[in-house]
Coordinates of N, CA and C and ligand atoms in Angstrom, one line a residue:
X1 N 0.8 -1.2 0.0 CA 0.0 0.0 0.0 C 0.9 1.3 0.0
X2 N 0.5 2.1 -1.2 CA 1.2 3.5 -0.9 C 0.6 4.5 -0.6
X3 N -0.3 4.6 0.5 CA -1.1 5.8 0.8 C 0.2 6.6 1.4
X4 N -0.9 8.0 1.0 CA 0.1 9.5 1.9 C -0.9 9.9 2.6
X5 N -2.3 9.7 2.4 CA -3.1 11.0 3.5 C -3.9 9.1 4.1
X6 N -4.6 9.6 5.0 CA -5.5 8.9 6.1 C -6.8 8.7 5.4
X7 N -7.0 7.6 5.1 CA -8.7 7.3 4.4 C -9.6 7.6 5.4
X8 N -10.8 7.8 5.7 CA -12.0 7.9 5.7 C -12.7 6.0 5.8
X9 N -12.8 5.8 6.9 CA -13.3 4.9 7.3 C -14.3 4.1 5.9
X10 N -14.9 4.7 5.8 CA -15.8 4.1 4.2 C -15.0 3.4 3.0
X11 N -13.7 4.1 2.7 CA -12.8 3.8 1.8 C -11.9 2.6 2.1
X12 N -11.0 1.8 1.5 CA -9.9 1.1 1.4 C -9.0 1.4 0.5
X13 N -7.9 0.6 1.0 CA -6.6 1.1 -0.3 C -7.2 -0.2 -1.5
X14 N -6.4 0.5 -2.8 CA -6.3 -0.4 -3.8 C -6.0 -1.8 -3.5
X15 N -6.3 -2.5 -4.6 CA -6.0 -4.2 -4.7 C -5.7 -4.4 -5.8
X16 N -4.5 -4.2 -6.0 CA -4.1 -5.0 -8.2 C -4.8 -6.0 -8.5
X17 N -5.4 -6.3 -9.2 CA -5.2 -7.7 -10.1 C -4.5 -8.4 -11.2
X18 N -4.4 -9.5 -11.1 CA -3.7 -10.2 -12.4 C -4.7 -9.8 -14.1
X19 N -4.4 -10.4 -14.9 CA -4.9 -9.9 -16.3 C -6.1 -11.1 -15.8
X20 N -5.9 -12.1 -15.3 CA -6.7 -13.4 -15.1 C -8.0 -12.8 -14.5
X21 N -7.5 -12.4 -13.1 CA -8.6 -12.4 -12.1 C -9.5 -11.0 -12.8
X22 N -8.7 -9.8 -13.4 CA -9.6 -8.7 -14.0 C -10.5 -9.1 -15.0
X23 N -10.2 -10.1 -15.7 CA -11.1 -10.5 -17.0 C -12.5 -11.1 -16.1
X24 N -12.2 -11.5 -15.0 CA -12.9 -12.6 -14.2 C -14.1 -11.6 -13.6
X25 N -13.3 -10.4 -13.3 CA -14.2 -9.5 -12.0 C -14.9 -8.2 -13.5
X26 N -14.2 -8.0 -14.1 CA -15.1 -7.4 -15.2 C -16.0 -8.2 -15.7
X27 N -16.1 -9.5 -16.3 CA -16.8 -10.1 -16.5 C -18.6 -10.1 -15.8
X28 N -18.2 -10.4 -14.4 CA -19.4 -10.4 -13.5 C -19.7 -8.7 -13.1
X29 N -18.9 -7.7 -13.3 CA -19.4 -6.5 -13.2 C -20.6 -6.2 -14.1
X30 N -19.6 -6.8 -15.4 CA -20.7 -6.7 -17.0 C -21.9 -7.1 -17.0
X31 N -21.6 -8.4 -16.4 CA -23.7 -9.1 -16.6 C -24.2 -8.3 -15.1
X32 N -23.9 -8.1 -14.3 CA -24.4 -6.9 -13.3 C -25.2 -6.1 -13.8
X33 N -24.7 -4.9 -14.3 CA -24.8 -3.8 -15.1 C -25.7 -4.2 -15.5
X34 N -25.6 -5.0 -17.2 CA -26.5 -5.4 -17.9 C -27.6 -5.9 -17.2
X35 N -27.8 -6.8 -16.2 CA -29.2 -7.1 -15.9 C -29.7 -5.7 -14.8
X36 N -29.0 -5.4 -14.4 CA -29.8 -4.3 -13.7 C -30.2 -2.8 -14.3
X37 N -29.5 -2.4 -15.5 CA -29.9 -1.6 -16.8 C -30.5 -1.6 -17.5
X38 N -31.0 -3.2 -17.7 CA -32.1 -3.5 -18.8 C -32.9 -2.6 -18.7
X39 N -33.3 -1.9 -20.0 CA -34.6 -1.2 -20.2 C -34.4 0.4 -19.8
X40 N -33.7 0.8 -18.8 CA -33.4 1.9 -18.3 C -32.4 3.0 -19.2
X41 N -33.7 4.2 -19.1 CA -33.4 4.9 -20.0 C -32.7 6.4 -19.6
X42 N -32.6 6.6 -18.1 CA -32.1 7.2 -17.5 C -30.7 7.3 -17.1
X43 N -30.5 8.5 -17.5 CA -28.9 8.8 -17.5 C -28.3 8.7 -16.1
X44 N -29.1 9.4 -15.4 CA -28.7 9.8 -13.8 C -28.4 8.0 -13.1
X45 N -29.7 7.6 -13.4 CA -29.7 6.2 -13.1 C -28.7 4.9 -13.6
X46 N -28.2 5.6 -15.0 CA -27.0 4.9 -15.5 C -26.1 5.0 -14.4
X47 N -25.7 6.0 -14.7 CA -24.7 6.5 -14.0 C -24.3 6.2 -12.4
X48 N -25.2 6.0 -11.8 CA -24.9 6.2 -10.3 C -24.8 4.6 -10.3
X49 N -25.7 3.6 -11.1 CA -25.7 2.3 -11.0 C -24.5 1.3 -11.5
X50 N -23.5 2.2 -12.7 CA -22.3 1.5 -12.9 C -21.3 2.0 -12.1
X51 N -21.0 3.4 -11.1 CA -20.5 3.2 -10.0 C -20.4 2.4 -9.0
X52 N -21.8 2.0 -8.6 CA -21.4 1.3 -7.7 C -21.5 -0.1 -7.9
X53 N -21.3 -1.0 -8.9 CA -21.3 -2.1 -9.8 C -19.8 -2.4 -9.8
X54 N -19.3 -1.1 -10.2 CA -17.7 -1.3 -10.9 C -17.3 -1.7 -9.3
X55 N -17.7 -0.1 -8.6 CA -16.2 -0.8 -7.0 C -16.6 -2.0 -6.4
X56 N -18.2 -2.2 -6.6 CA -18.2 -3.8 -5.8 C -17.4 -5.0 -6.6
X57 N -17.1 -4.7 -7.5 CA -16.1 -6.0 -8.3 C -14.9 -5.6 -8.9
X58 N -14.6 -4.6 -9.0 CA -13.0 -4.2 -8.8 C -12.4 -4.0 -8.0
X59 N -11.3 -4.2 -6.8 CA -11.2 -4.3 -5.8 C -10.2 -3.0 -5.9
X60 N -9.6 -2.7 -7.0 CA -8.7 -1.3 -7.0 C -9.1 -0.3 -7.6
X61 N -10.6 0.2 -7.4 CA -11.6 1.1 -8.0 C -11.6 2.0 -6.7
X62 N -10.2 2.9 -6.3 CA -10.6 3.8 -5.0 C -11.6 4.6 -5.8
X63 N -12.1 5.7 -6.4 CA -12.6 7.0 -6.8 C -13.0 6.4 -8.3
X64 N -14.1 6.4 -7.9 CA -15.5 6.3 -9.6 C -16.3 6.9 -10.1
X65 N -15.8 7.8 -10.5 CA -17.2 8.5 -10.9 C -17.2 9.4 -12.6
X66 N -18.3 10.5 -12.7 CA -18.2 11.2 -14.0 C -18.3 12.3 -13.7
X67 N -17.1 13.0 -14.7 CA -17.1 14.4 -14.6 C -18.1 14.9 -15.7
X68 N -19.0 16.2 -15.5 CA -20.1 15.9 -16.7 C -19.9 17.5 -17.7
X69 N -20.1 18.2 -18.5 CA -20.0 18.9 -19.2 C -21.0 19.5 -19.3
X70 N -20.4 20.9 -18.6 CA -21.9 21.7 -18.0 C -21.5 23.2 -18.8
X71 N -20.5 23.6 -19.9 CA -20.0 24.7 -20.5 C -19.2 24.2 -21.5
X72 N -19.0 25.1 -22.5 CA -17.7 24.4 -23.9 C -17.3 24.0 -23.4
X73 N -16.6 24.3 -22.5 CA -14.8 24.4 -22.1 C -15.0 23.7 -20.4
X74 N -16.0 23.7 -19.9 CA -15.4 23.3 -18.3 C -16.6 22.3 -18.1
X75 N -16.0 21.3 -17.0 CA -16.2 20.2 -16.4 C -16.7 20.0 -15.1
X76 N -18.0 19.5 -14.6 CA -17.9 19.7 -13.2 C -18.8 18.0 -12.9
X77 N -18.2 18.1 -11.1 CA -18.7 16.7 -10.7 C -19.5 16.0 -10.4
X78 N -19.7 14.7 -11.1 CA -21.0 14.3 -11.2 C -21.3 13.3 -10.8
X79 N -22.4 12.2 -10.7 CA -22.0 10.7 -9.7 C -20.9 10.3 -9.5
X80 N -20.6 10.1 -8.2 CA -19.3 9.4 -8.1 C -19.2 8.7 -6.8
X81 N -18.4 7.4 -6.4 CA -18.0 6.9 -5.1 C -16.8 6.9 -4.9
X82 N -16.6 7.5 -3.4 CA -15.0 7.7 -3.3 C -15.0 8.8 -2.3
X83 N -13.7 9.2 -2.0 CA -13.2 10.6 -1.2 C -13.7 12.1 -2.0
X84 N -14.0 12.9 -1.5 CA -14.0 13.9 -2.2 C -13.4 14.5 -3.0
X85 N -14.4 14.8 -4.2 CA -14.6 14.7 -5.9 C -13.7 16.6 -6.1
X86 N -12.7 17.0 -7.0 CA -13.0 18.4 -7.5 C -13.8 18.7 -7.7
X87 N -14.4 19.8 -7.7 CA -15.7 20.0 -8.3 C -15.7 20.5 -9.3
X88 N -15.2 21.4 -10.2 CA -15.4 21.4 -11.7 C -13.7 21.4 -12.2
X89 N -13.5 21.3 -13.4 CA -12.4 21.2 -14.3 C -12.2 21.8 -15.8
X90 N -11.8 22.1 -15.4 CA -11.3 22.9 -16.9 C -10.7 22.2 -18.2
X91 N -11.4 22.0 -19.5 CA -11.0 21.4 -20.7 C -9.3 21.7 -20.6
X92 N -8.6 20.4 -20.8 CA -7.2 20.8 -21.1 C -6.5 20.8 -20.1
X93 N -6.7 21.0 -18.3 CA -6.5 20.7 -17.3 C -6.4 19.4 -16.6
X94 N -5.3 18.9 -16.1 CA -5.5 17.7 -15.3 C -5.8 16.2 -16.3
X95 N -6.1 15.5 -15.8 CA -6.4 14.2 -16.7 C -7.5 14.1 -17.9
X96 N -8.3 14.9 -16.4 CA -10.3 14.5 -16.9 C -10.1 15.7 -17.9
X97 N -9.4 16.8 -17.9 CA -9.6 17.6 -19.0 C -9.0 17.9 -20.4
X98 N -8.1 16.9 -19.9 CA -6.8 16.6 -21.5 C -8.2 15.4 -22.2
X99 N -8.8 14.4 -21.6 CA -9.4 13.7 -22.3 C -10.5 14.6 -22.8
X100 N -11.2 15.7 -21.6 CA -12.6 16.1 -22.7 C -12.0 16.9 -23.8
X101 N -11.1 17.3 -23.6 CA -10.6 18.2 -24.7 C -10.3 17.5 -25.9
X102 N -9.2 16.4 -25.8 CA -9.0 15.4 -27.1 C -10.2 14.5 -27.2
X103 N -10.7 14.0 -26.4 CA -11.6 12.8 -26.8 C -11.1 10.9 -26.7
X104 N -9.6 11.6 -26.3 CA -9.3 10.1 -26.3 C -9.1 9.9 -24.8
X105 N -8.7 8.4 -24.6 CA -8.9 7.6 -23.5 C -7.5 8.0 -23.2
X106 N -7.0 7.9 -21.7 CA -5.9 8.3 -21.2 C -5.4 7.1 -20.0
X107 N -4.5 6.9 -20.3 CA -4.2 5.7 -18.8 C -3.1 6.4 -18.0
X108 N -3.2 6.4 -16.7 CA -1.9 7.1 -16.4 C -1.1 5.9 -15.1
X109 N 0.0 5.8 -15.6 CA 0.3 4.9 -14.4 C 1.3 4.9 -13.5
X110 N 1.5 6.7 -13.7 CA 1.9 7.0 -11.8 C 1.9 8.5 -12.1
X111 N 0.4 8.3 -11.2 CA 0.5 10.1 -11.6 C 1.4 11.3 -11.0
X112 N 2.1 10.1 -10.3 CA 3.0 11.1 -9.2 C 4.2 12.0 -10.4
X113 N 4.2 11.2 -11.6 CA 5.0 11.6 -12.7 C 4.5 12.6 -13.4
X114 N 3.8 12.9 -13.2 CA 2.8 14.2 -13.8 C 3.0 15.3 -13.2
X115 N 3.2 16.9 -13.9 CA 3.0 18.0 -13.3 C 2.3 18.4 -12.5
X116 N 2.0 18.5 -11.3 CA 0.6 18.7 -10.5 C -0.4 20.2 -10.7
X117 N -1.2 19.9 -10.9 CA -1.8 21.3 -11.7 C -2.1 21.5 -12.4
X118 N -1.4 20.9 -13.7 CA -1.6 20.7 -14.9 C -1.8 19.9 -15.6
X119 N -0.7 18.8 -15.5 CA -1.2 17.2 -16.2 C -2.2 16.7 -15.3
X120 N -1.8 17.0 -14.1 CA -2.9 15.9 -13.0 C -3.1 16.6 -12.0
X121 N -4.5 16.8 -11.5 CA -5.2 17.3 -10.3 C -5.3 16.2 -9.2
X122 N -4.8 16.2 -8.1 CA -4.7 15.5 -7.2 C -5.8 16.3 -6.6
X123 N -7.0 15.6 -6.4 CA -7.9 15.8 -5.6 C -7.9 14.6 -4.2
X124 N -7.5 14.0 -4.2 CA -6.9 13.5 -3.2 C -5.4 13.0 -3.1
X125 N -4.8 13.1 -1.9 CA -3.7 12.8 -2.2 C -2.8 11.0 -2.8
X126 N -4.0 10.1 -2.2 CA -3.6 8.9 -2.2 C -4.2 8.2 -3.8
X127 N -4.3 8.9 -4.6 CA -4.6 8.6 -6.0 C -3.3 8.8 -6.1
X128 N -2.9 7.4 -7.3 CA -1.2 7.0 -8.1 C -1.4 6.8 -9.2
X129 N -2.2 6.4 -9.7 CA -2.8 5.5 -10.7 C -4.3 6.0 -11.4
X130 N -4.2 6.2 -12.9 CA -6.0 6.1 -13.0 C -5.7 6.2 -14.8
X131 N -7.6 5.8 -14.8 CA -7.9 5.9 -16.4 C -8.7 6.4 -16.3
X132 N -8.8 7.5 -17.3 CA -10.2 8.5 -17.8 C -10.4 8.4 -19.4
X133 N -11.8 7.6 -19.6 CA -12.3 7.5 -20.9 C -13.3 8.5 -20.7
X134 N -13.3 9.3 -22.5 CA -14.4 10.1 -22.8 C -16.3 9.0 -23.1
X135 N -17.1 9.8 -22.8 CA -18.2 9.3 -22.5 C -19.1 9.9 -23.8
X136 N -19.7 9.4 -24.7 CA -20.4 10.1 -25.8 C -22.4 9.8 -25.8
X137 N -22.7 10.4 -25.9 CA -24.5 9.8 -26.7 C -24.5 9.2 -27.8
X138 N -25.8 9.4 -28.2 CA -25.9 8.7 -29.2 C -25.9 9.7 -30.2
X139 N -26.1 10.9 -30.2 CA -25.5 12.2 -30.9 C -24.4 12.0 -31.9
X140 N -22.9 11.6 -30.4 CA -22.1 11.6 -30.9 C -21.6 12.9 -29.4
X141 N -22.1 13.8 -29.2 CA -21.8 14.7 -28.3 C -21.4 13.9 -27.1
X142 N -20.7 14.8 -26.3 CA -20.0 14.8 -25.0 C -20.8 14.7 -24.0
X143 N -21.0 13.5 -23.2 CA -21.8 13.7 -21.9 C -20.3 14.2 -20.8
X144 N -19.7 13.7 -21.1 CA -18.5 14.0 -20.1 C -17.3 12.9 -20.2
X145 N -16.9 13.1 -18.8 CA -15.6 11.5 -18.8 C -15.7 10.4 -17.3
X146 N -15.1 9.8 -17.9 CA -15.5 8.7 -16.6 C -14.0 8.6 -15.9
X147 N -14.2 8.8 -14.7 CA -12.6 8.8 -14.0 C -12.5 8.0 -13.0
X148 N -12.0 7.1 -13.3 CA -11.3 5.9 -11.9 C -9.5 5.9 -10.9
X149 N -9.7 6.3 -10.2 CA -8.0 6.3 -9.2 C -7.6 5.0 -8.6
X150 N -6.7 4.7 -8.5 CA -6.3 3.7 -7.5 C -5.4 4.4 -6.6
X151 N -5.2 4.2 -5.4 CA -3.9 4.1 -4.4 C -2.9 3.4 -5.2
X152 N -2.4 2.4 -5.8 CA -1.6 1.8 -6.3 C -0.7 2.3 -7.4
X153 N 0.3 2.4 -8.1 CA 1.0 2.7 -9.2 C 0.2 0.9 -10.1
X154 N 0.3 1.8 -11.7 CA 0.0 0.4 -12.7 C -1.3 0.0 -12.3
X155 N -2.4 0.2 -11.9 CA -3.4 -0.6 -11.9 C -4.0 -0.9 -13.1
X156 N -4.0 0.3 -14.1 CA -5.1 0.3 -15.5 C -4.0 -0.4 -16.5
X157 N -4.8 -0.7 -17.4 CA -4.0 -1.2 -18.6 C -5.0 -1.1 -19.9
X158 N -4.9 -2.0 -21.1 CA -5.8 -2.0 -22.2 C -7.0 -3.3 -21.8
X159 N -7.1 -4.1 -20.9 CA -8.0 -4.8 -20.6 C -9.0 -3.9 -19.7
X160 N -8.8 -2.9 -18.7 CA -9.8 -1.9 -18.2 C -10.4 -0.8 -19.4
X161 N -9.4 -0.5 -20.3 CA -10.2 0.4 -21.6 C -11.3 -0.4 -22.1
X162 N -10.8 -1.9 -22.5 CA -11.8 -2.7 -23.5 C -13.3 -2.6 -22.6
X163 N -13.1 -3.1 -21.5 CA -14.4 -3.6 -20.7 C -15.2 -2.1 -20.2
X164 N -13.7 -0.9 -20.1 CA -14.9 0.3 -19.6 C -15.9 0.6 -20.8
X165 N -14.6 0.6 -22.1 CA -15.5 1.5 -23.3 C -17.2 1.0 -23.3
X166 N -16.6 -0.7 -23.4 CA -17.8 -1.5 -23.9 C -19.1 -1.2 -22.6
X167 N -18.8 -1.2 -21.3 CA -19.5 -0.5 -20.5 C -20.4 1.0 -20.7
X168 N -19.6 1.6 -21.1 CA -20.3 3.4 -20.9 C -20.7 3.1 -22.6
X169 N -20.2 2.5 -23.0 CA -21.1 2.3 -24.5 C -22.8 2.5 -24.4
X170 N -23.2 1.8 -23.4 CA -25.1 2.2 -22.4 C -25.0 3.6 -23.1
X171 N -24.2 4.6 -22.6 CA -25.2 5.9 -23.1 C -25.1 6.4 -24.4
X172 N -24.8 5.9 -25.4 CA -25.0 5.7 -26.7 C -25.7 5.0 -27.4
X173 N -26.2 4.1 -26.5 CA -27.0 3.1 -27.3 C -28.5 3.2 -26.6
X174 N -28.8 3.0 -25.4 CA -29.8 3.1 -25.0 C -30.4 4.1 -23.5
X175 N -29.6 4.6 -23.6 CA -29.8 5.6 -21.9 C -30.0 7.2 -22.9
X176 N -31.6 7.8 -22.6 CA -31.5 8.8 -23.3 C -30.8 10.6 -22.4
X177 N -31.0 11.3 -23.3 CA -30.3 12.6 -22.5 C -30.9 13.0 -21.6
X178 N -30.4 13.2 -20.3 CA -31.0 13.9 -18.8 C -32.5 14.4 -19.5
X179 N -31.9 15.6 -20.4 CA -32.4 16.8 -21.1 C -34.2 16.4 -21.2
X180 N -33.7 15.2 -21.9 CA -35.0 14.7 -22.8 C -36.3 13.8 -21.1
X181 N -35.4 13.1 -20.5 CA -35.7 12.2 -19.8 C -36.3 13.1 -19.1
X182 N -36.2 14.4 -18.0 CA -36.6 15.4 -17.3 C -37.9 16.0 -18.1
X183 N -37.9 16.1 -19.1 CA -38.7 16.9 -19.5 C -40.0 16.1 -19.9
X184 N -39.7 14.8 -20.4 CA -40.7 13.8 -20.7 C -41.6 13.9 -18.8
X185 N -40.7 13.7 -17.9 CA -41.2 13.2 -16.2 C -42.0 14.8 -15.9
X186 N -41.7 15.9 -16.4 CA -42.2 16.7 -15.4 C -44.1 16.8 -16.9
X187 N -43.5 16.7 -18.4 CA -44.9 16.7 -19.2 C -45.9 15.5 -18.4
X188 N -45.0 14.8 -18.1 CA -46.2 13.0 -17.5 C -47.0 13.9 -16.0
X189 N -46.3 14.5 -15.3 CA -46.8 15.2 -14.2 C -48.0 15.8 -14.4
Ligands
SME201 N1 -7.2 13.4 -11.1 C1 -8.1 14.0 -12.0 C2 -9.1 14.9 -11.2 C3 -10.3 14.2 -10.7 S1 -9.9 13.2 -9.3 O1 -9.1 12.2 -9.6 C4 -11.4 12.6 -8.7 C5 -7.4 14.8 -13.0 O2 -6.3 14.9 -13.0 O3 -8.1 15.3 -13.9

């Protein structure tokens, strides 16, 4: 364990896994998800439901959540489980903002290697490790990015991109926009 600051009773440090046992625990995250998403067209409800999916079966899932896109240019925080979240972010800042800016997936595997401030926002101190994939609709537009930390150095690799993408894939395919979903609940009212 390489913690620097004191967890919060609720939290634990990271747990690596082998390529073996991650195939294993993504696997049962996946039909999780899926059976408990069936049919669900709510975003909010996506969202808060593959957080806490993912950290019950990844055991190195410290900090889960979505940064969501509330302006062109800036980021702010949105479901998530974990230590306390930054609250918004700036396109091109930090991890979550180099991804909304480019659009691509980012793995970082020791953030301590990073400029602090700029490449990487340490919103808590005991994040070492993380991956942030961008999040799309079915638009094509930007719901935001999905950001996972570990306590650990090396936790993410290309088997956590394959299983997140195919994951957050849901809000392009069948989870419609807040936008739309809100406004249908308050016309049914
Ligand atoms: N580390 C992220 C900020 C969000 S926290 O990890 C929750 C970043 O550098 O963008």
């Amino acid at each position: 364990m390489s913690a620097t600051a004191e967890m919060p009773y609720f939290v634990r440090p990271s747990k690596n896994l082998s390529a073996e046992e991650k195939e294993r625990a993504y696997a049962q995250a996946y039909a999780a998800i899926a059976a408990t998403l069936t049919g669900e067209t709510n975003e909010l409800v996506a969202m808060v439901t593959i957080n806490s999916l993912l950290k019950t079966y990844l055991p190195y899932f410290y900090w889960t959540g979505f940064y969501l896109v509330v302006a062109p240019d800036k980021l702010a925080v949105g479901p998530y489980q974990g230590t306390l979240g930054c609250l918004s972010i700036d396109f091109g800042r930090g991890v979550c903002g180099a991804v909304a800016a480019s659009g691509q997936t980012k793995i970082v595997p020791d953030t301590h290697a990073l400029e602090e401030g700029r490449e990487h926002i340490a919103c808590d101190p005991n994040s070492r490790s993380e991956i942030v994939l961008p999040v799309r609709r079915s638009d094509g537009s930007l719901l935001g990015v999905f950001d996972v930390d570990s306590t650990e150095r090396d936790s993410f690799d290309a088997i956590d991109q394959r299983w997140l993408e195919k994951i957050l894939a849901i809000f392009s395919e069948s989870v419609l926009p807040l936008r739309a979903t809100w406004a249908d609940y308050a016309v049914s009212r």
